[in-house]
Coordinates of C-alpha atoms in Angstrom, one line a residue:
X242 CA -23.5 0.7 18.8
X243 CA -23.8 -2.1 21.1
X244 CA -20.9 -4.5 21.4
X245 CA -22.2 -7.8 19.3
X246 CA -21.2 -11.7 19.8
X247 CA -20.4 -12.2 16.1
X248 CA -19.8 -15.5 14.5
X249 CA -18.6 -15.8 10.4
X250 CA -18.6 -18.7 8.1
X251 CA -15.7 -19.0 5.8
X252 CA -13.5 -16.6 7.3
X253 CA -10.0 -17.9 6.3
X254 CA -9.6 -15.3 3.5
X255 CA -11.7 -13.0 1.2
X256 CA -14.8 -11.1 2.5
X257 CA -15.0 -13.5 4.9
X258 CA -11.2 -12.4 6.6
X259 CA -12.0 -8.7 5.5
X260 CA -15.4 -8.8 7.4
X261 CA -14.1 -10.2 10.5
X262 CA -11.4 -7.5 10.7
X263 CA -13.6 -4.6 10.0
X264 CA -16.4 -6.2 12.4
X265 CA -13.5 -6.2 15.3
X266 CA -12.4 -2.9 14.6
X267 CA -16.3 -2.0 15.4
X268 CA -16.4 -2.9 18.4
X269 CA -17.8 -6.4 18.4
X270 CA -16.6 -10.0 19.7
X271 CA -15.8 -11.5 16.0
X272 CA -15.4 -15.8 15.5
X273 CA -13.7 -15.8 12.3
X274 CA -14.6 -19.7 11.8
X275 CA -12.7 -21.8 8.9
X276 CA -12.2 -25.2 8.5
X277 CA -8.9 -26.7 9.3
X278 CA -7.4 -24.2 11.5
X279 CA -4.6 -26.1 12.7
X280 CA -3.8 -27.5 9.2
X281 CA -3.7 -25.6 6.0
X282 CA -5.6 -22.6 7.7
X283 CA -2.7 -22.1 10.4
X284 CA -0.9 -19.5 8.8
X285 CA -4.8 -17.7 8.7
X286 CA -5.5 -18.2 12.3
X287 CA -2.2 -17.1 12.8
X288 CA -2.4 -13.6 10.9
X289 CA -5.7 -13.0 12.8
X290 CA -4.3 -13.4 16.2
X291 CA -1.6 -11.1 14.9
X292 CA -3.8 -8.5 14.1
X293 CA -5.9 -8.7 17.2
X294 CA -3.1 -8.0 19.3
X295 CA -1.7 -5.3 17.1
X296 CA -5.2 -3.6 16.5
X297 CA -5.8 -4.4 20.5
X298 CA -9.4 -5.9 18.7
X299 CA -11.4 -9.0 19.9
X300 CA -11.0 -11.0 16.5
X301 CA -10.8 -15.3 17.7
X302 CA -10.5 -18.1 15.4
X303 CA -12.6 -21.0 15.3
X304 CA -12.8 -24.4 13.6
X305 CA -15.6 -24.6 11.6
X306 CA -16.3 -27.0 8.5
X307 CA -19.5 -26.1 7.3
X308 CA -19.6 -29.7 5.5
X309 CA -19.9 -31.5 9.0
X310 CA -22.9 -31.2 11.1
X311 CA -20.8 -32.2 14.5
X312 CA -18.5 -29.2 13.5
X313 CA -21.1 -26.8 13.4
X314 CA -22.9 -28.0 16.5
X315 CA -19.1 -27.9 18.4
X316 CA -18.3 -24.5 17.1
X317 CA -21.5 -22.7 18.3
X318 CA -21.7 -24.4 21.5
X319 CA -17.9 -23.2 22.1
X320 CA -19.4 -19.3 21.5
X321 CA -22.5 -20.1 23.7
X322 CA -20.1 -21.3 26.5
X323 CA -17.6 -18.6 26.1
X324 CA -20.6 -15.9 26.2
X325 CA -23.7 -17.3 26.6
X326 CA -24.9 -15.9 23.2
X327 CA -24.8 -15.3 20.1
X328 CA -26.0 -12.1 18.2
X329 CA -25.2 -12.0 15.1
X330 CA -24.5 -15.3 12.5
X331 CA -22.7 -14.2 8.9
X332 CA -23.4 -16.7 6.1
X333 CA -20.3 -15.6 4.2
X334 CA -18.7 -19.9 3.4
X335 CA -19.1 -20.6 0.1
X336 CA -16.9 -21.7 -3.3
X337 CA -16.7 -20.7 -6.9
X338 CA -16.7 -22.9 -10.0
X339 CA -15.8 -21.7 -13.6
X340 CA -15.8 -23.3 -16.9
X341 CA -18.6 -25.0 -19.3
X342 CA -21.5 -26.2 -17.3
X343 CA -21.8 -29.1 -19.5
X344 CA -17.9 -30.2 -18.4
X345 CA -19.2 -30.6 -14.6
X346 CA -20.5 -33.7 -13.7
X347 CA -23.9 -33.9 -11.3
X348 CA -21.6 -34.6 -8.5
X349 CA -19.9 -31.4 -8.5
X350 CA -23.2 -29.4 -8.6
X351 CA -23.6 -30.9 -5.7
X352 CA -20.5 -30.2 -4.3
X353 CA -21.0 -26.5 -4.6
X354 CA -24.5 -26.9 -3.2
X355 CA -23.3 -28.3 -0.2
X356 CA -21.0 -25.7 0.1
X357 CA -23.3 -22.8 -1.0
X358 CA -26.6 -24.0 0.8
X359 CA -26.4 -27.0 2.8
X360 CA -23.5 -25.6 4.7
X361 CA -25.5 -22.4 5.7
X362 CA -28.3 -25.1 6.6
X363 CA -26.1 -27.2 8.7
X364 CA -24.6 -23.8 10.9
X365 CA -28.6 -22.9 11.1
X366 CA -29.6 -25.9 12.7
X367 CA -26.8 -25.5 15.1
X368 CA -27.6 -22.0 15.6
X369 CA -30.8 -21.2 15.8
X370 CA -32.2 -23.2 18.6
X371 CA -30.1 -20.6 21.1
X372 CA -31.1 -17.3 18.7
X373 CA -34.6 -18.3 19.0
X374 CA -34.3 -19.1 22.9
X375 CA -33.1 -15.2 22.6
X376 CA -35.8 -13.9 20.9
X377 CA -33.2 -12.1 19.0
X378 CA -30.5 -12.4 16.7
X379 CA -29.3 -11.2 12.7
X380 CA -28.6 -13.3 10.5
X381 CA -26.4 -11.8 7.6
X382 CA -26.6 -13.6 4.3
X383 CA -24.0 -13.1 1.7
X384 CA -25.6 -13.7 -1.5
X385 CA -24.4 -12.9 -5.0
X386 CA -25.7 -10.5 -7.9
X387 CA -25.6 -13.4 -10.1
X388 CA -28.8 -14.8 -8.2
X389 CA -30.4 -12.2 -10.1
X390 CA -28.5 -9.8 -12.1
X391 CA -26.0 -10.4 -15.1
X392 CA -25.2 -13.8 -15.6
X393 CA -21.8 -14.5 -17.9
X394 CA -21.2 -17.8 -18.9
X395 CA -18.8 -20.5 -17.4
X396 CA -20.1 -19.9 -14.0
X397 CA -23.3 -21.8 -14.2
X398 CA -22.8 -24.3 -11.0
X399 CA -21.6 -21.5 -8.8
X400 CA -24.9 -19.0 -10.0
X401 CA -27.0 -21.9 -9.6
X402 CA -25.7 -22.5 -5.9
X403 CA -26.0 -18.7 -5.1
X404 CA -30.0 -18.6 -5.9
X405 CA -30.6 -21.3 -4.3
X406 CA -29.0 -19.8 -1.1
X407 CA -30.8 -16.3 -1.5
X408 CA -34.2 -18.3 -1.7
X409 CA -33.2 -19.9 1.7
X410 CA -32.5 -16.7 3.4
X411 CA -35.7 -15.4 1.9
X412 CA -38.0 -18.2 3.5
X413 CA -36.0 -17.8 6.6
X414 CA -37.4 -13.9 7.0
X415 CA -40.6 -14.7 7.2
X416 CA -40.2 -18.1 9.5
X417 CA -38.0 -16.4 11.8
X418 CA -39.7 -12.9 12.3
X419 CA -42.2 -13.7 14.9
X420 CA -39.2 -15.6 16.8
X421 CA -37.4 -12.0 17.1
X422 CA -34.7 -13.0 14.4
X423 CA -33.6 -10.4 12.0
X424 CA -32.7 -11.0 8.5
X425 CA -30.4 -9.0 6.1
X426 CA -29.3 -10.2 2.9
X427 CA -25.7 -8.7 1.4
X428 CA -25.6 -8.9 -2.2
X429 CA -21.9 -8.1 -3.4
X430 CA -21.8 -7.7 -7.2
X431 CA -18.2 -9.2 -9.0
X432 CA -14.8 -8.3 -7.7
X433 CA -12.6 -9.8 -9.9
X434 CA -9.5 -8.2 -7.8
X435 CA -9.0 -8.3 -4.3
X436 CA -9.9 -11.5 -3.1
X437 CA -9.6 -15.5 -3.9
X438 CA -12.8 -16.4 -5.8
X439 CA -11.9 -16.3 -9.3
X440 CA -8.0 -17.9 -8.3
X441 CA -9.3 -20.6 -6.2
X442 CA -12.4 -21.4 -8.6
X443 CA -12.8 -25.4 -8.9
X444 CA -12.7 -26.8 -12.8
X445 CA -14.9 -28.9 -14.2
X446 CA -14.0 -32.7 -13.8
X447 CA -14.7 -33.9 -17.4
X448 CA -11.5 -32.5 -19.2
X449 CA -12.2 -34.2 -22.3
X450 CA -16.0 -32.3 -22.1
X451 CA -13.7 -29.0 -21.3
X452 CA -11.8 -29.2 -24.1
X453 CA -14.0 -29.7 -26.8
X454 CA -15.2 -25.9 -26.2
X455 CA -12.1 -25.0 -26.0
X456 CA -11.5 -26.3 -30.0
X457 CA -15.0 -25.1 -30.9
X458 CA -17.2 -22.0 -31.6
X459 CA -16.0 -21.0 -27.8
X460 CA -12.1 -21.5 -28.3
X461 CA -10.8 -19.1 -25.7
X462 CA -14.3 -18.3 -24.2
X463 CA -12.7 -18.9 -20.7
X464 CA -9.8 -16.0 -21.4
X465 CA -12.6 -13.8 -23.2
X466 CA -15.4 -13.8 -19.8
X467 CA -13.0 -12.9 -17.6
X468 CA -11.2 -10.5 -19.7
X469 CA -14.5 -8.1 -20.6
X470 CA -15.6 -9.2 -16.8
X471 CA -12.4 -7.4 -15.1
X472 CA -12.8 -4.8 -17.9
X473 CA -16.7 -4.2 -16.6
X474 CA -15.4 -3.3 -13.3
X475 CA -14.4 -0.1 -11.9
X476 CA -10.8 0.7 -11.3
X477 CA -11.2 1.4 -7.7
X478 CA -13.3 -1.5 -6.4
X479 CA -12.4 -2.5 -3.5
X480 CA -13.6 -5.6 -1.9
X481 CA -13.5 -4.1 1.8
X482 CA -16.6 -1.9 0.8
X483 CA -18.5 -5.4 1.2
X484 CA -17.3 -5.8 5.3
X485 CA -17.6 -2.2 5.4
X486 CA -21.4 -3.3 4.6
X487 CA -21.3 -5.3 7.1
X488 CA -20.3 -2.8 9.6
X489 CA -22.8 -0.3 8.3
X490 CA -25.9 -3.2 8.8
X491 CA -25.0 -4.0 12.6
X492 CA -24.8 0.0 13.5
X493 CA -28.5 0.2 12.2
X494 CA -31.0 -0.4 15.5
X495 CA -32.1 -3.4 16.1
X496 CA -36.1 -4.2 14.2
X497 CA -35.0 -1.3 11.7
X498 CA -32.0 -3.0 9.6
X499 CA -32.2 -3.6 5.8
X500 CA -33.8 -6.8 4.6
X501 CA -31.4 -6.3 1.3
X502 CA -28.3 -4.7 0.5
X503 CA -26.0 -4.0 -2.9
X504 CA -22.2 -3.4 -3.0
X505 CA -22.2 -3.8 -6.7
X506 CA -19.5 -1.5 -8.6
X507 CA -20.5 -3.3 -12.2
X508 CA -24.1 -2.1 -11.6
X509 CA -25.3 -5.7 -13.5
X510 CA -28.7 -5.2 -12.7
X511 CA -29.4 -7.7 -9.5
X512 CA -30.3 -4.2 -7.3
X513 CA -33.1 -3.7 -9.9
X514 CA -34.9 -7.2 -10.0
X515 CA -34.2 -7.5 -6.1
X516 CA -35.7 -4.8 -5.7
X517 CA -39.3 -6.0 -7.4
X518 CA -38.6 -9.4 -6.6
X519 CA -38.9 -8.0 -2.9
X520 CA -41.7 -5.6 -3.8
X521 CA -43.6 -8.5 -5.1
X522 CA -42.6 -10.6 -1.6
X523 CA -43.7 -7.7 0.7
X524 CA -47.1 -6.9 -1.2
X525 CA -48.3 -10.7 -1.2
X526 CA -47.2 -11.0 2.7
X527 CA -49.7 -7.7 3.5
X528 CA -52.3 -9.1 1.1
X529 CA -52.4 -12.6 3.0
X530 CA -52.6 -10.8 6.2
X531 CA -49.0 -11.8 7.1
X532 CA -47.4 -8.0 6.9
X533 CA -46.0 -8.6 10.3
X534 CA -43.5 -11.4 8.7
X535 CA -41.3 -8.2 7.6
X536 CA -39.8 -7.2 10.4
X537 CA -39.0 -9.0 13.6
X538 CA -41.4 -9.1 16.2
X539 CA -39.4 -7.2 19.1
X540 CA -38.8 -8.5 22.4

């Protein structure tokens, strides 16, 4: 495998930190990007220059806040400078909400839309113009089973952010195939161990709203979701089989990697709708005459 120019959104902790580590341990030049690197992120930045040096691994930090367009413009042109590339971009930044959707007010959706979606569309427009001046390039979606598999209450913000986001990387495929890009979509199912999501979930702003459910029909509903939730997961789930993932997805050759893969230990159905939902996507291309859309067109 080919020694990549790797840059990852939301890297600080999570899949994001777990990716970058396995990535560099590969082989490849890894930007583990965050926001905030010299502020609440220091101690981050400072674990992954640790392990670089102890692994003997190229894994770099980077200031990255997906929420500012001049960020993301400054962080890729620092890779571009440093290497005059950039192969591979992970869409891994995003944030979780939990609690009654009703309790969230509008602006909050929004919030995690921004972070879900318009974050990934911000590092896009940044990146793209040099990937397509390649002819070449992967970019590496993170979704979420909830786009289309089981859907538990108390998440509804989060699951609605999450489709959103696959759609994009969907529509992406087919506009960047002629231009060489590659796409592959990651889908990891719940780990409700192992990483931040669930700990660092935001709350829902209208606590009066919240607590009404909480001295209602759905008294405890909170407690109850992510009790059966943690109970619905295997034992040995481990979050690094989602960078591992990653790892396996860059080794494939270039033109012949995945357009969709599951690291889902629940098994909450999202592999089986994906995979119609993607049937259904391939078969209307070919019908329309547009079959070359599903892979990229090789330089």
């Amino acid at each position: 495998m080919s020694q990549q120019i790797v840059l990852i959104t939301g890297a600080s902790s999570g899949f994001g930190a777990l990716a970058a580590r396995a990535l560099a341990r590969a082989g490849h030049t890894v930007y583990a990007s965050m926001r905030q690197t010299a502020g609440r992120n220091a101690a981050q930045v400072a674990a992954a220059a640790d392990y670089a040096r102890e692994h003997r691994v190229d894994l770099r930090t980077l200031e990255l806040d997906i929420a500012s367009q001049a960020s993301a413009d400054a962080a890729v042109a620092a890779v571009i400078a440093a290497h005059g590339r950039l192969d591979v971009l992970v869409h891994n930044a995003g944030h979780m909400a939990f609690g009654p959707a009703e309790a969230f007010a509008p602006e909050q959706f929004a919030q995690l839309y921004d972070s879900n979606v318009l974050g990934a569309q911000r590092v896009n427009r940044a990146a793209l113009p040099h990937l397509r001046e390649q002819r070449r390039g992967l970019l590496l979606w993170v979704s979420s089973s909830s786009a289309r598999g089981g859907t538990p209450p108390y998440l509804a913000p989060y699951f609605a952010a999450k489709a959103a986001m696959d759609s994009l990387a969907v529509s992406y495929a087919g506009e960047l195939a002629r231009w060489g890009i590659e796409t592959s979509i990651l889908v990891p199912g719940a780990f409700t161990s192992g990483t931040n999501h669930f700990a660092h979930a935001g709350a829902p702003s209208d606590s009066a709203r919240a607590a009404e459910y909480e001295s209602g029909p759905t008294a405890g509903f909170g407690e109850e979701i992510l009790r059966k939730l943690a109970t619905g997961v295997p034992a040995d789930a481990d979050p690094a089989s989602v960078a591992e993932a990653m790892v396996a997805i860059l080794e494939r050759p270039y033109g012949r990697r995945p357009f969709r893969v599951h690291i889902d230990p629940a098994d909450d159905g999202s592999e089986t709708v994906s995979a119609v939902a993607d049937r259904i996507r391939a078969e209307f291309l070919r019908r329309n005459d547009l079959a070359d859309l599903l892979t990229p067109r090789l330089a």
